[in-house]
């Protein structure tokens, strides 16, 4: 049983320059306690997809009629896209789902203390007294390894160090005991040593709290380290989905193959082959203002044919648990 | 706390330094007017029919201390103003400037501050709500009114109102006091009479000030609403009025306070024109008169200095308010 299912999600934005299709017909599911990596470059629609789960896209976002996002709770199902009022949406905003952002400094209000923001959220979602909420908050800050938590509770974001802010943000996100934590590029702004600490912390807390994680990133190194399953997006479409192990060992979509080829590998470096260049994906991401005919990747794909340029490939299982949207991806026999 | 006192003191010192600089500029400007106070007064006497000689001028110069060097005269002017609060004597009218201005300055300042206050009392809530409103009707109506306020000159608005009032009610709405109170001592009745007249200049000055402040508040709010911390708060389930006022509105208020001094300055600049049209002899009109008609440099200097001092003082107050409101500044000062 999935925790949350996304079915044929299509998100468009009305802008002055016309309607932009940011996400097109994307489906996936997150199981309870699972870590799912959502990978793609900027503009691939991964953030818009994730924000759809909390209805955080701006007001000019249009969700297609057939799109469904369903949250499966113990006692009920929530049809996220049909939620209307702010109160109704609390179930996915800070209730069952929490989100952490790339910039912890920017995601705390600058003139409100960390503690006030944590208490406010706890009182909203857990129906506890402010005093109790303060106790829980300080305890949570301690659990993420912030020393002198009671003092930090009364401080502002600008008074904390970068790593500490990141921890405080994780503490705040997990204090309401969400079932799903959406992490939007959580390590991108951090230096490598802090990155590792933050990832470890997220994993540790996930174990304790029992939350699933939707990890949005363009950093393949990060997903390789922590994700169990990976969804690769390109130009608003899902192009490949597989268990992390399978995806890295055997990428089947030419785009994924290109992405992995563009990552430097330790060992396979200069001494071995002389000065080999990292391979890159030629061309540019297509313009999303116009409807894309055929496969979105066709214009950059080394193996594209006329079929690719005319007919968009459907996402199909090419091996057990390995889904690819490509006309030319090899298919393995799948045991029934 | 010690740091806060230190901060206040350092700001006060800076304000005084600013005022001294201003006084030097004002005093130099007064000097740049062709002719000295003595020459001008005697020339004025001459037009009234008195016979004067060069010796008379020299004697007058000596009496006024005009034979001393520039810096010494500036120093003594500063000493009089800063220490005794005395602006000396008017060149032409030969009256004590403090007595001449007295009520007039406070009335002018009161009208300007009232216009400023009214402008912000309207602009802050309206700006905040309009920035978050998605209704195109509300937004366009506000935008139209706001541009009208920005584009229509104050004197035109004043003239329109006066014309309308004269035709409809037979009252041109000019002046600040009814006849019976003009020379009376201050009393509640006189104050009431003042309010009954002062609403019009306050309204006219406040009209464009509100339009300006509305643009400022709206722009600052739109800026704040787009920030990540607002999205983050939304993602925590905060919504509606609580989200609006506690998050973007609260954070937009700092720069709004900062714009107060600037706006007072603009209102001051507009006051003389409005005062001239509404024949408010008790306020800004005096400045134009002293400058344009009679070249009364002492009086003009005093008025310019008082106006500048008001703005410097307001900026000092807003600095302190900002320090108290913004934890980033407050923590830096008070630990």
XYZ file of C-alpha atoms in Angstrom:
671
model
C 0.000 0.000 0.000
C 1.426 3.332 -1.025
C 1.554 6.348 1.229
C 0.948 8.757 -1.584
C 0.114 8.118 -5.223
C 0.529 10.602 -8.022
C -1.452 9.705 -11.086
C -1.241 11.441 -14.491
C -0.178 14.695 -12.913
C -0.181 17.526 -15.427
C 0.571 21.039 -14.186
C 0.383 24.124 -16.353
C 1.091 27.737 -15.503
C -0.780 30.665 -16.959
C 1.778 33.353 -17.661
C 1.847 36.557 -19.649
C 3.582 34.640 -22.394
C 0.923 31.969 -22.518
C 0.373 28.624 -20.917
C 3.478 26.704 -19.934
C 3.297 22.985 -19.346
C 5.678 22.359 -16.475
C 4.689 18.782 -15.678
C 3.051 16.392 -18.115
C 1.384 13.129 -17.252
C 3.675 12.110 -14.408
C 2.763 9.137 -12.239
C 4.601 7.586 -9.328
C 4.008 6.450 -5.793
C 5.862 6.675 -2.515
C 5.638 3.758 -0.114
C 5.570 4.346 3.645
C 9.081 4.798 4.995
C 10.639 4.730 1.554
C 13.223 7.158 0.180
C 12.369 8.131 -3.360
C 14.767 10.283 -5.339
C 13.271 12.664 -7.868
C 16.062 13.594 -10.232
C 16.243 16.058 -13.072
C 17.933 19.251 -14.144
C 16.539 22.730 -13.451
C 13.268 23.195 -15.254
C 12.573 19.466 -15.476
C 9.469 19.901 -13.334
C 10.701 18.030 -10.282
C 10.023 20.890 -7.867
C 6.621 21.620 -9.370
C 5.774 17.928 -9.033
C 6.811 17.873 -5.387
C 5.017 21.114 -4.589
C 1.843 19.682 -6.101
C 1.745 17.185 -3.259
C 1.287 20.124 -0.855
C -0.514 22.371 -3.294
C 2.303 24.888 -2.927
C 2.483 25.925 -6.562
C 1.629 29.553 -7.197
C -1.916 30.661 -7.911
C -1.490 30.586 -11.667
C -0.923 26.808 -11.603
C -3.573 24.710 -13.349
C -3.913 21.035 -12.578
C -5.379 18.943 -15.386
C -8.748 17.343 -14.715
C -7.454 13.769 -14.841
C -4.578 14.479 -12.434
C -4.854 12.746 -9.074
C -2.733 13.016 -5.977
C -4.032 10.734 -3.255
C -2.669 10.554 0.253
C -3.450 7.279 1.998
C -3.745 7.761 5.721
C -4.573 5.059 8.246
C -8.204 6.035 8.461
C -8.926 7.808 5.210
C -7.825 8.850 1.759
C -7.197 12.483 0.934
C -7.669 13.693 -2.617
C -5.058 16.444 -2.434
C -5.961 18.319 -5.610
C -9.576 18.728 -4.518
C -8.666 20.463 -1.239
C -9.870 24.058 -1.296
C -9.482 26.071 1.904
C -6.339 26.758 3.880
C -7.730 24.750 6.765
C -8.424 21.729 4.553
C -4.938 21.901 3.121
C -3.340 21.750 6.569
C -3.469 17.963 6.282
C -0.861 18.066 3.517
C 0.806 21.288 4.645
C 2.667 20.436 7.798
C 0.195 17.703 8.777
C 1.027 14.457 6.963
C 3.641 16.113 4.769
C 6.476 18.470 5.703
C 8.923 20.151 3.432
C 12.484 21.354 3.831
C 14.068 23.786 1.451
C 17.383 24.432 -0.149
C 17.975 27.670 1.753
C 17.357 27.265 5.478
C 18.187 30.928 6.059
C 15.526 32.053 3.628
C 12.913 29.604 4.826
C 12.830 30.941 8.391
C 11.065 34.266 8.802
C 13.873 36.670 9.709
C 12.074 38.559 12.484
C 10.413 35.621 14.272
C 12.378 33.357 16.580
C 13.017 29.739 15.615
C 11.046 28.701 18.685
C 8.006 30.832 17.856
C 7.848 29.332 14.395
C 8.147 25.786 15.721
C 5.529 26.332 18.421
C 3.132 27.973 15.987
C 3.287 24.950 13.711
C 2.934 22.417 16.536
C -0.064 24.169 18.042
C -1.718 24.225 14.621
C -1.209 20.562 13.883
C -1.037 18.710 17.132
C -3.601 20.566 19.190
C -1.287 20.894 22.165
C -0.724 23.818 24.503
C 1.996 26.348 23.745
C 3.920 25.208 26.782
C 3.834 21.610 25.661
C 4.734 22.696 22.118
C 7.775 24.570 23.438
C 8.880 21.458 25.324
C 8.492 19.279 22.214
C 10.345 21.838 20.092
C 13.332 22.037 22.406
C 13.427 18.249 22.613
C 13.346 18.072 18.820
C 16.188 20.585 18.533
C 18.184 18.412 20.924
C 17.456 15.336 18.854
C 18.940 16.887 15.723
C 22.109 17.536 17.698
C 21.793 21.228 18.382
C 23.697 22.051 21.529
C 22.152 24.474 23.991
C 18.736 23.854 22.432
C 16.810 25.982 24.935
C 18.895 28.992 23.986
C 18.621 28.337 20.250
C 14.854 28.067 20.701
C 14.760 31.775 21.573
C 17.093 32.851 18.805
C 16.572 34.043 15.260
C 17.750 32.248 12.127
C 20.481 34.803 11.512
C 22.027 33.979 14.871
C 22.588 30.339 13.941
C 25.407 28.907 11.837
C 24.603 27.444 8.428
C 24.735 23.829 9.535
C 22.695 24.586 12.632
C 19.994 26.295 10.590
C 19.749 23.231 8.394
C 19.348 21.073 11.490
C 16.781 23.424 12.979
C 14.814 23.300 9.756
C 14.846 19.501 9.776
C 13.811 19.535 13.438
C 10.921 21.846 12.663
C 9.810 19.771 9.670
C 9.828 16.520 11.626
C 8.393 17.862 14.890
C 4.831 17.390 13.645
C 5.634 13.731 12.896
C 4.825 13.835 9.178
C 4.400 10.666 7.153
C 6.288 12.169 4.229
C 9.171 14.591 4.209
C 9.767 16.428 0.958
C 13.353 17.604 0.757
C 13.917 20.107 -2.041
C 17.631 20.154 -2.856
C 18.428 19.883 0.862
C 22.172 19.661 0.409
C 22.804 21.809 -2.634
C 23.780 24.933 -0.727
C 26.016 23.113 1.733
C 29.678 22.219 1.590
C 30.509 18.558 1.230
C 31.202 17.685 4.873
C 27.969 19.297 6.063
C 26.135 17.594 3.179
C 27.105 14.212 4.541
C 26.065 15.189 8.071
C 22.701 16.453 6.916
C 22.021 13.323 4.861
C 22.962 11.117 7.818
C 20.705 13.145 10.061
C 17.772 12.854 7.675
C 18.257 9.096 7.444
C 18.535 8.696 11.183
C 15.428 10.729 11.903
C 13.512 9.009 9.158
C 14.202 5.739 10.956
C 12.995 7.133 14.265
C 9.975 9.024 13.036
C 9.092 6.487 10.350
C 8.578 9.058 7.637
C 9.049 8.490 3.928
C 11.289 10.930 2.094
C 10.865 12.427 -1.338
C 14.315 13.697 -2.171
C 14.415 16.230 -4.981
C 17.839 16.856 -6.406
C 19.932 17.263 -9.483
C 22.862 15.707 -7.640
C 23.168 12.053 -8.651
C 25.776 11.511 -5.955
C 23.258 12.357 -3.257
C 20.516 10.070 -4.547
C 23.002 7.269 -5.135
C 23.886 7.460 -1.478
C 20.452 7.442 0.094
C 17.571 6.795 -2.305
C 15.980 3.389 -2.630
C 14.121 4.202 -5.802
C 14.677 6.920 -8.349
C 12.380 8.746 -10.735
C 14.166 10.651 -13.504
C 12.367 13.587 -15.046
C 13.089 15.446 -18.227
C 11.214 18.476 -19.611
C 8.241 17.856 -17.334
C 7.929 14.166 -18.128
C 8.970 11.042 -16.305
C 11.528 9.265 -18.429
C 12.716 6.479 -16.168
C 11.937 4.914 -12.822
C 13.831 2.087 -11.174
C 15.414 0.872 -7.977
C 18.516 2.956 -7.366
C 20.814 -0.038 -7.804
C 19.293 -0.958 -11.161
C 19.273 2.590 -12.412
C 22.940 3.155 -11.747
C 24.004 -0.301 -12.955
C 21.826 -0.338 -15.997
C 20.330 2.981 -17.064
C 17.927 2.355 -19.942
C 16.851 5.799 -21.053
C 19.356 7.664 -23.233
C 18.870 10.760 -21.060
C 19.727 8.872 -17.881
C 22.686 7.316 -19.644
C 23.806 10.780 -20.648
C 23.387 12.093 -17.094
C 25.451 9.285 -15.628
C 28.098 9.788 -18.287
C 28.369 13.419 -17.230
C 29.265 12.533 -13.637
C 32.991 12.321 -12.863
C 33.974 8.977 -11.414
C 36.687 8.388 -8.909
C 39.445 6.192 -10.322
C 38.519 6.342 -13.973
C 40.471 9.508 -14.191
C 43.358 11.098 -15.952
C 46.071 8.508 -15.370
C 44.111 5.669 -16.905
C 43.009 6.994 -20.221
C 44.896 10.201 -20.571
C 42.800 13.307 -20.660
C 39.360 11.974 -21.299
C 36.599 14.491 -21.311
C 33.415 13.948 -19.367
C 30.691 13.222 -21.837
C 27.942 15.755 -22.032
C 24.431 15.794 -23.420
C 24.423 17.917 -26.573
C 21.758 20.518 -27.246
C 19.298 22.309 -25.000
C 16.218 21.525 -22.941
C 13.160 22.096 -25.160
C 11.046 25.205 -24.745
C 8.074 24.363 -22.545
C 5.910 27.166 -23.890
C 5.106 25.099 -26.953
C 3.609 21.618 -26.811
C 6.327 19.075 -27.441
C 5.622 16.643 -30.225
C 7.029 13.165 -29.835
C 9.684 12.364 -27.256
C 10.877 15.441 -25.369
C 14.453 14.193 -25.529
C 14.431 13.388 -29.254
C 16.258 16.545 -30.314
C 19.253 15.662 -28.125
C 19.102 11.901 -28.301
C 21.865 9.969 -30.096
C 19.527 7.154 -31.088
C 16.400 9.113 -31.978
C 14.451 8.075 -35.053
C 11.491 9.550 -36.902
C 9.215 7.579 -34.638
C 10.681 9.400 -31.604
C 10.094 12.797 -33.180
C 6.443 12.013 -33.922
C 5.130 9.795 -31.166
C 5.756 10.373 -27.487
C 6.821 7.077 -25.910
C 4.674 5.760 -23.082
C 6.264 4.767 -19.795
C 6.572 0.970 -19.950
C 8.072 -1.693 -17.763
C 11.247 -2.814 -19.504
C 12.407 -5.048 -16.669
C 11.069 -5.923 -13.259
C 10.403 -2.649 -11.453
C 12.218 -0.707 -14.166
C 10.047 1.704 -16.136
C 11.301 3.604 -19.146
C 9.724 6.039 -21.589
C 11.720 5.232 -24.683
C 10.848 3.521 -27.985
C 14.314 2.042 -28.249
C 15.064 0.952 -24.709
C 15.788 -2.778 -24.648
C 13.144 -4.902 -22.980
C 13.899 -7.855 -20.773
C 11.621 -10.762 -20.279
C 9.680 -10.080 -17.117
C 8.874 -13.087 -15.037
C 5.196 -13.197 -14.381
C 20.913 47.786 27.153
C 24.150 49.734 27.458
C 24.675 49.172 23.771
C 21.214 50.476 23.023
C 21.891 53.673 24.941
C 25.175 53.930 23.111
C 23.357 53.438 19.815
C 20.778 56.107 20.679
C 23.516 58.499 21.724
C 25.563 57.878 18.601
C 22.477 58.454 16.458
C 21.762 61.645 18.388
C 25.318 62.827 17.823
C 24.993 62.034 14.134
C 21.721 63.968 14.008
C 23.402 66.966 15.603
C 26.320 66.755 13.188
C 23.820 66.634 10.323
C 22.070 69.678 11.746
C 25.349 71.574 12.059
C 26.154 70.772 8.450
C 22.678 71.889 7.470
C 23.111 75.070 9.446
C 26.354 75.808 7.608
C 24.654 75.278 4.253
C 21.628 77.337 5.255
C 23.828 80.087 6.644
C 25.951 80.128 3.481
C 22.819 80.345 1.373
C 21.657 83.262 3.474
C 24.997 84.920 2.791
C 24.761 84.293 -0.939
C 21.737 86.534 -1.212
C 23.098 89.759 -2.726
C 23.541 92.484 -0.183
C 23.649 92.215 3.559
C 20.872 92.471 6.045
C 21.855 96.016 6.858
C 21.887 97.182 3.257
C 18.598 95.569 2.540
C 16.844 97.015 5.540
C 18.076 100.485 4.774
C 17.208 100.086 1.109
C 13.774 99.101 2.273
C 13.661 102.192 4.479
C 14.721 104.222 1.476
C 11.731 103.050 -0.495
C 9.599 104.190 2.434
C 11.008 107.690 2.015
C 13.848 107.851 4.567
C 17.113 109.432 3.500
C 20.081 107.181 4.226
C 23.822 107.561 3.889
C 26.763 105.171 3.565
C 27.574 105.958 7.173
C 24.138 104.761 8.204
C 24.802 101.462 6.460
C 28.192 101.070 8.121
C 26.688 101.813 11.504
C 23.899 99.316 10.922
C 26.408 96.688 9.827
C 28.346 97.183 13.009
C 25.190 97.035 15.100
C 24.225 93.709 13.492
C 27.767 92.362 13.782
C 28.057 91.976 10.047
C 31.621 93.273 10.068
C 32.831 90.074 11.678
C 34.230 87.194 9.552
C 31.851 84.639 8.020
C 32.773 81.714 10.269
C 32.485 83.758 13.413
C 29.021 84.916 12.403
C 28.060 81.333 11.606
C 29.372 80.194 14.989
C 27.392 82.822 16.815
C 24.269 81.974 14.783
C 24.735 78.298 15.647
C 25.291 79.185 19.282
C 22.105 81.230 19.382
C 20.071 78.552 17.652
C 21.441 75.448 19.340
C 22.029 76.770 22.815
C 19.406 79.483 23.290
C 16.959 78.438 20.579
C 16.958 82.021 19.290
C 16.892 82.810 15.589
C 17.541 86.501 16.049
C 15.796 89.325 14.317
C 14.171 89.413 10.935
C 15.993 91.644 8.445
C 13.065 93.581 7.151
C 10.327 93.211 9.720
C 12.685 93.953 12.583
C 10.841 91.537 14.758
C 12.075 88.658 16.847
C 11.880 85.614 14.585
C 10.910 83.302 17.425
C 7.869 85.435 18.157
C 7.115 85.804 14.499
C 7.152 82.056 13.883
C 6.044 80.650 17.207
C 2.594 79.194 16.521
C 3.057 79.293 12.800
C 5.843 76.736 12.826
C 4.031 74.363 15.128
C 0.838 74.707 13.114
C 2.702 73.943 9.883
C 4.484 71.008 11.432
C 1.215 69.759 12.896
C -0.531 69.909 9.535
C 2.326 68.063 7.820
C 2.565 65.381 10.498
C -1.205 64.923 10.456
C -1.087 64.473 6.679
C 1.752 61.979 7.081
C -0.068 60.083 9.809
C -3.298 59.958 7.813
C -1.391 58.805 4.742
C 0.200 55.878 6.561
C -2.891 54.942 8.535
C -4.630 54.466 5.205
C -1.731 53.205 3.114
C -0.472 50.464 5.446
C -3.644 48.390 5.748
C -4.828 49.107 2.201
C -1.393 48.390 0.732
C -1.058 45.137 2.635
C -4.495 43.900 1.687
C -4.206 44.994 -1.941
C -0.817 43.312 -2.342
C -2.337 40.027 -1.266
C -5.627 40.498 -3.066
C -6.183 38.540 -6.215
C -9.271 40.505 -7.231
C -8.484 42.453 -10.404
C -11.287 44.932 -9.623
C -9.851 45.900 -6.226
C -6.377 46.149 -7.669
C -7.339 48.263 -10.622
C -9.494 50.641 -8.590
C -6.642 51.105 -6.123
C -4.136 51.544 -8.902
C -6.326 54.164 -10.567
C -6.853 56.137 -7.343
C -3.205 55.860 -6.529
C -2.048 57.143 -9.909
C -4.603 59.917 -9.657
C -3.021 60.875 -6.344
C 0.443 60.779 -7.840
C -0.392 62.567 -11.052
C -2.700 65.344 -9.895
C -0.840 68.373 -8.576
C -1.873 69.429 -5.088
C -2.682 72.974 -6.118
C -5.090 71.675 -8.743
C -6.867 69.517 -6.194
C -7.013 72.480 -3.816
C -8.457 74.716 -6.528
C -11.040 72.120 -7.527
C -12.193 71.720 -3.941
C -12.314 75.465 -3.377
C -14.258 76.030 -6.569
C -16.684 73.272 -5.737
C -17.159 74.504 -2.189
C -17.582 78.132 -3.220
C -20.208 77.281 -5.822
C -22.061 74.784 -3.664
C -21.783 76.249 -0.168
C -20.577 79.787 -0.711
C -17.533 79.116 1.440
C -14.093 79.072 -0.137
C -12.691 77.050 2.780
C -9.585 79.205 3.014
C -7.651 80.187 6.108
C -7.004 78.242 9.269
C -9.057 80.156 11.816
C -12.388 81.924 11.928
C -12.156 85.645 12.440
C -13.016 85.634 16.109
C -10.224 83.182 16.948
C -7.474 84.578 14.756
C -5.772 86.574 17.466
C -7.255 84.812 20.454
C -5.147 82.805 22.862
C -5.175 79.029 22.470
C -8.227 77.382 23.998
C -10.224 74.251 23.282
C -12.668 76.338 21.285
C -9.851 77.757 19.185
C -8.391 74.294 18.743
C -11.764 73.021 17.568
C -12.013 75.902 15.151
C -8.513 75.087 13.916
C -9.455 71.462 13.299
C -12.576 72.549 11.450
C -10.349 74.454 9.031
C -7.216 72.326 9.022
C -8.847 69.183 7.644
C -8.679 70.597 4.141
C -4.920 71.240 3.897
C -4.377 67.944 5.729
C -6.596 66.206 3.219
C -4.924 67.809 0.226
C -1.403 67.130 1.465
C -2.391 63.669 2.629
C -3.959 62.822 -0.718
C -0.736 62.572 -2.686
C 1.204 61.386 0.350
C -1.234 58.468 0.661
C -0.808 57.646 -2.999
C 2.947 57.601 -2.578
C 2.874 55.623 0.642
C 0.446 53.154 -0.915
C 2.848 52.492 -3.756
C 5.684 52.023 -1.273
C 3.760 49.667 0.996
C 2.408 47.665 -1.919
C 5.786 47.264 -3.554
C 7.407 46.227 -0.274
C 4.609 43.768 0.427
C 4.789 42.193 -3.027
C 8.497 41.827 -2.471
C 8.003 40.081 0.881
C 5.135 37.870 -0.281
C 7.373 36.351 -2.934
C 10.016 35.336 -0.409
C 10.777 31.745 0.478
C 9.933 32.110 4.162
C 6.330 32.837 3.219
C 6.195 29.665 1.102
C 7.822 27.809 3.980
C 5.186 29.114 6.404
C 2.452 28.108 3.949
C 4.030 24.657 3.790
C 3.674 24.472 7.577
C -0.071 24.940 7.242
C -0.337 28.610 8.205
C -2.919 30.406 6.117
C -5.229 33.364 5.759
C -4.936 36.491 7.843
C -2.479 34.948 10.271
C -0.095 34.148 7.430
C -0.472 37.593 5.882
C 0.020 39.761 8.970
C 2.516 37.682 10.894
C 4.777 36.916 7.970
C 5.058 39.318 5.003
C 3.265 42.295 6.568
C 5.370 42.304 9.681
C 8.566 42.060 7.714
C 7.595 44.762 5.232
C 6.997 47.255 8.031
C 10.671 48.051 8.640
C 11.325 49.639 5.254
C 7.925 51.354 5.488
C 9.043 53.094 8.670
C 12.245 54.011 6.909
C 10.306 55.873 4.248
C 8.590 58.156 6.808
C 11.312 60.801 6.894
C 11.456 60.925 3.133
C 7.706 61.399 2.906
C 7.645 64.171 5.510
C 10.214 65.946 3.402
C 7.954 65.777 0.357
C 4.946 66.998 2.289
C 6.968 69.949 3.574
C 7.889 70.797 0.031
C 4.280 70.796 -1.021
C 3.031 72.782 1.952
C 3.954 76.292 0.704
C 2.029 75.875 -2.535
C -1.048 74.536 -0.799
C -0.745 77.203 1.892
C -0.543 79.900 -0.732
C -3.689 78.762 -2.481
C -5.674 78.243 0.691
C -4.285 81.516 2.037
C -3.000 79.879 5.161
C -1.039 82.868 6.359
C -0.249 80.902 9.459
C 1.975 78.382 7.741
C 4.270 77.742 4.780
C 3.165 80.867 2.934
C 5.424 82.823 5.219
C 8.449 81.095 3.693
C 7.541 82.162 0.178
C 6.816 85.641 1.365
C 10.067 85.993 3.243
C 12.049 84.645 0.310
C 10.347 86.061 -2.700
C 8.874 89.348 -1.647
C 11.117 90.827 0.934
C 14.388 88.916 0.667
C 14.290 88.398 4.394
C 17.245 86.067 4.657
C 17.243 85.730 8.438
C 13.632 84.659 8.495
C 13.944 82.350 5.481
C 17.035 80.724 6.999
C 15.227 80.128 10.254
C 12.290 78.519 8.481
C 14.448 76.284 6.282
C 16.487 75.255 9.295
C 13.394 74.388 11.327
C 11.950 72.293 8.501
C 15.213 70.439 8.050
C 15.528 69.937 11.784
C 12.050 68.368 11.860
C 13.069 65.888 9.185
C 16.364 65.078 10.872
C 14.505 64.538 14.129
C 11.927 62.256 12.482
C 14.730 60.245 10.903
C 16.342 59.923 14.311
C 13.079 58.621 15.762
C 12.519 56.145 12.911
C 16.076 54.846 13.295
C 15.394 54.069 16.931
C 11.999 52.535 16.111
C 13.585 50.342 13.474
C 16.260 49.204 15.878
C 13.596 48.215 18.384
C 11.480 46.414 15.783
C 14.017 44.475 13.783
C 15.683 41.732 15.813
C 18.657 41.735 13.464
C 19.411 45.294 14.499
C 18.166 44.895 18.076
C 20.272 41.842 18.806
C 23.310 43.572 17.432
C 22.707 46.421 19.841
C 21.376 44.803 22.971
C 22.757 41.281 22.799
